[in-house]
mmCIF file of C-alpha atoms in Angstrom:
data_model
loop_
_atom_site.group_PDB
_atom_site.id
_atom_site.type_symbol
_atom_site.label_atom_id
_atom_site.label_comp_id
_atom_site.label_asym_id
_atom_site.label_seq_id
_atom_site.Cartn_x
_atom_site.Cartn_y
_atom_site.Cartn_z
ATOM 1 C CA MET A 1 -15.633 -5.794 -19.690
ATOM 2 C CA ASN A 2 -14.610 -5.300 -16.105
ATOM 3 C CA LEU A 3 -11.182 -6.465 -14.987
ATOM 4 C CA SER A 4 -10.628 -8.116 -11.620
ATOM 5 C CA LYS A 5 -9.327 -6.126 -8.667
ATOM 6 C CA THR A 6 -6.006 -7.971 -8.910
ATOM 7 C CA ALA A 7 -5.595 -7.070 -12.598
ATOM 8 C CA LYS A 8 -6.466 -3.437 -11.907
ATOM 9 C CA TYR A 9 -3.961 -3.197 -9.043
ATOM 10 C CA ALA A 10 -1.245 -4.830 -11.149
ATOM 11 C CA ILE A 11 -1.813 -2.267 -13.908
ATOM 12 C CA ARG A 12 -1.872 0.527 -11.318
ATOM 13 C CA VAL A 13 1.400 -0.495 -9.668
ATOM 14 C CA VAL A 14 3.222 -0.706 -13.014
ATOM 15 C CA SER A 15 1.681 2.606 -14.122
ATOM 16 C CA TYR A 16 2.650 4.275 -10.846
ATOM 17 C CA MET A 17 6.237 3.078 -11.118
ATOM 18 C CA ALA A 18 6.419 4.342 -14.701
ATOM 19 C CA LEU A 19 4.796 7.695 -13.959
ATOM 20 C CA LYS A 20 6.881 8.569 -10.904
ATOM 21 C CA ASN A 21 10.025 7.365 -12.677
ATOM 22 C CA GLN A 22 12.152 6.613 -9.601
ATOM 23 C CA GLU A 23 14.972 4.115 -9.812
ATOM 24 C CA LEU A 24 13.655 1.879 -7.010
ATOM 25 C CA TYR A 25 10.427 1.634 -5.040
ATOM 26 C CA SER A 26 10.182 -0.085 -1.696
ATOM 27 C CA ALA A 27 7.167 -2.306 -1.160
ATOM 28 C CA SER A 28 6.127 -0.101 1.764
ATOM 29 C CA HIS A 29 6.228 3.015 -0.446
ATOM 30 C CA LEU A 30 4.023 1.347 -3.072
ATOM 31 C CA ILE A 31 1.623 0.031 -0.424
ATOM 32 C CA GLN A 32 1.173 3.513 1.008
ATOM 33 C CA ALA A 33 1.022 5.328 -2.344
ATOM 34 C CA LEU A 34 -1.534 2.944 -3.838
ATOM 35 C CA ASP A 35 -3.456 2.340 -0.603
ATOM 36 C CA VAL A 36 -3.410 -1.440 -0.992
ATOM 37 C CA SER A 37 -3.027 -4.001 1.777
ATOM 38 C CA ASP A 38 0.510 -5.144 2.507
ATOM 39 C CA LYS A 39 0.051 -8.853 1.822
ATOM 40 C CA TYR A 40 -2.060 -8.306 -1.310
ATOM 41 C CA LEU A 41 0.344 -5.907 -3.012
ATOM 42 C CA LYS A 42 3.420 -7.946 -2.061
ATOM 43 C CA ARG A 43 1.847 -10.963 -3.781
ATOM 44 C CA ILE A 44 1.197 -8.884 -6.916
ATOM 45 C CA LEU A 45 4.775 -7.534 -6.853
ATOM 46 C CA THR A 46 6.164 -11.065 -6.543
ATOM 47 C CA VAL A 47 4.104 -12.307 -9.485
ATOM 48 C CA LEU A 48 5.058 -9.309 -11.654
ATOM 49 C CA SER A 49 8.699 -9.912 -10.749
ATOM 50 C CA ASN A 50 8.443 -13.632 -11.561
ATOM 51 C CA HIS A 51 7.081 -12.685 -14.997
ATOM 52 C CA HIS A 52 9.942 -10.185 -15.554
ATOM 53 C CA ILE A 53 7.641 -7.170 -15.819
ATOM 54 C CA ILE A 54 9.323 -5.605 -12.810
ATOM 55 C CA LYS A 55 12.631 -6.480 -11.202
ATOM 56 C CA SER A 56 13.155 -7.176 -7.536
ATOM 57 C CA VAL A 57 16.420 -5.754 -6.206
ATOM 58 C CA GLN A 58 17.542 -7.448 -2.991
ATOM 59 C CA GLY A 59 19.466 -5.884 -0.149
ATOM 60 C CA ARG A 60 19.239 -3.094 2.362
ATOM 61 C CA TYR A 61 18.526 -0.463 -0.276
ATOM 62 C CA GLY A 62 16.594 -2.793 -2.536
ATOM 63 C CA GLY A 63 13.119 -2.519 -3.914
ATOM 64 C CA PHE A 64 11.330 -2.851 -7.213
ATOM 65 C CA ARG A 65 11.811 -1.223 -10.592
ATOM 66 C CA LEU A 66 10.432 -1.663 -14.078
ATOM 67 C CA ASN A 67 12.240 -4.347 -16.025
ATOM 68 C CA LYS A 68 11.395 -2.943 -19.473
ATOM 69 C CA SER A 69 10.541 0.354 -21.084
ATOM 70 C CA THR A 70 6.917 1.454 -20.812
ATOM 71 C CA GLU A 71 6.467 0.975 -24.573
ATOM 72 C CA ASN A 72 7.296 -2.717 -24.135
ATOM 73 C CA ILE A 73 4.954 -3.496 -21.240
ATOM 74 C CA HIS A 74 1.443 -4.255 -22.487
ATOM 75 C CA LEU A 75 -1.803 -4.717 -20.587
ATOM 76 C CA TYR A 76 -2.156 -8.282 -21.873
ATOM 77 C CA GLU A 77 1.202 -9.223 -20.345
ATOM 78 C CA ILE A 78 0.349 -7.673 -16.972
ATOM 79 C CA ILE A 79 -3.104 -9.241 -16.726
ATOM 80 C CA ASN A 80 -1.884 -12.631 -17.912
ATOM 81 C CA ALA A 81 0.858 -12.549 -15.257
ATOM 82 C CA VAL A 82 -1.509 -12.084 -12.313
ATOM 83 C CA GLU A 83 -4.415 -14.263 -13.447
ATOM 84 C CA ASP A 84 -5.616 -16.585 -16.177
ATOM 85 C CA ILE A 85 -6.533 -14.203 -18.978
ATOM 86 C CA ASP A 86 -8.678 -16.910 -20.563
ATOM 87 C CA LYS A 87 -11.438 -16.001 -18.121
ATOM 88 C CA TYR A 88 -11.881 -12.826 -20.193
ATOM 89 C CA LEU A 89 -11.381 -14.497 -23.554
ATOM 90 C CA GLY A 90 -13.158 -17.833 -23.220
ATOM 91 C CA CYS A 91 -16.745 -18.726 -23.981
ATOM 92 C CA VAL A 92 -19.083 -15.892 -23.063
ATOM 93 C CA LEU A 93 -21.479 -18.454 -21.557
ATOM 94 C CA GLY A 94 -18.672 -20.226 -19.693
ATOM 95 C CA PHE A 95 -18.758 -23.517 -21.608
ATOM 96 C CA ALA A 96 -15.460 -25.403 -21.707
ATOM 97 C CA GLU A 97 -16.233 -27.061 -25.050
ATOM 98 C CA CYS A 98 -17.031 -23.915 -27.040
ATOM 99 C CA SER A 99 -15.047 -23.480 -30.267
ATOM 100 C CA CYS A 100 -15.563 -22.701 -33.938
ATOM 101 C CA GLU A 101 -16.141 -26.435 -34.492
ATOM 102 C CA THR A 102 -18.585 -26.811 -31.572
ATOM 103 C CA PRO A 103 -19.903 -23.294 -30.916
ATOM 104 C CA CYS A 104 -22.358 -22.205 -28.260
ATOM 105 C CA SER A 105 -25.317 -20.107 -29.347
ATOM 106 C CA LEU A 106 -23.382 -16.837 -28.839
ATOM 107 C CA HIS A 107 -19.961 -17.946 -30.109
ATOM 108 C CA HIS A 108 -20.092 -16.254 -33.518
ATOM 109 C CA ASN A 109 -21.337 -12.995 -31.994
ATOM 110 C CA TRP A 110 -18.680 -13.066 -29.269
ATOM 111 C CA MET A 111 -15.697 -13.907 -31.523
ATOM 112 C CA PRO A 112 -15.227 -10.439 -33.101
ATOM 113 C CA ILE A 113 -15.647 -8.742 -29.714
ATOM 114 C CA ARG A 114 -13.144 -11.120 -28.121
ATOM 115 C CA GLN A 115 -10.653 -10.557 -30.947
ATOM 116 C CA GLU A 116 -10.995 -6.790 -30.635
ATOM 117 C CA PHE A 117 -10.579 -6.952 -26.847
ATOM 118 C CA THR A 118 -7.518 -9.205 -27.166
ATOM 119 C CA ALA A 119 -5.975 -6.847 -29.726
ATOM 120 C CA PHE A 120 -6.655 -3.901 -27.414
ATOM 121 C CA LEU A 121 -4.865 -5.601 -24.502
ATOM 122 C CA GLU A 122 -1.960 -6.788 -26.662
ATOM 123 C CA ASN A 123 -1.457 -3.387 -28.294
ATOM 124 C CA THR A 124 -1.996 -1.057 -25.336
ATOM 125 C CA SER A 125 1.253 -0.311 -23.553
ATOM 126 C CA ILE A 126 1.834 1.358 -20.218
ATOM 127 C CA SER A 127 3.150 4.393 -22.097
ATOM 128 C CA GLU A 128 -0.359 4.788 -23.555
ATOM 129 C CA VAL A 129 -1.905 4.490 -20.090
ATOM 130 C CA LEU A 130 0.328 7.399 -19.033
ATOM 131 C CA LYS A 131 -0.631 9.730 -21.896
ATOM 132 C CA ASN A 132 -3.016 11.671 -19.634
ATOM 133 C CA PRO A 133 -1.255 11.583 -16.252
ATOM 134 C CA GLU A 134 -3.629 14.141 -14.730
ATOM 135 C CA VAL A 135 -6.477 11.587 -14.765
ATOM 136 C CA LEU A 136 -4.444 8.953 -12.925
ATOM 137 C CA LYS A 137 -5.369 9.012 -9.261
ATOM 138 C CA PHE A 138 -2.516 7.679 -7.138
#
């Protein structure tokens, strides 16, 4: 399963903030450190702030900081904040009317995979992403 670019950048920005462990990060610092376009990353930061994953601090010396401990920020929450996570969890063939009552031809094969993927996203915290910091390329 391949996540969207937006989901990947959202996970990267939260991971970067957790790994570097500064009190506040300016948007310009994050843009430069993560090599992401200004407008694109600012939109992601706004969405993450609106979902209380990070906090926006206003003022001359403002910036962004994590709003929770890394153990309490999970991949599911980050992805669901920046996009509709149902695109990863819906019908594998893309049918709107696919359910246990009216399944598509692949529904029963997809269900256990979808449940395992959902559990992975719900149970994987940013602290787990940071377990091997040497592989993170920021």
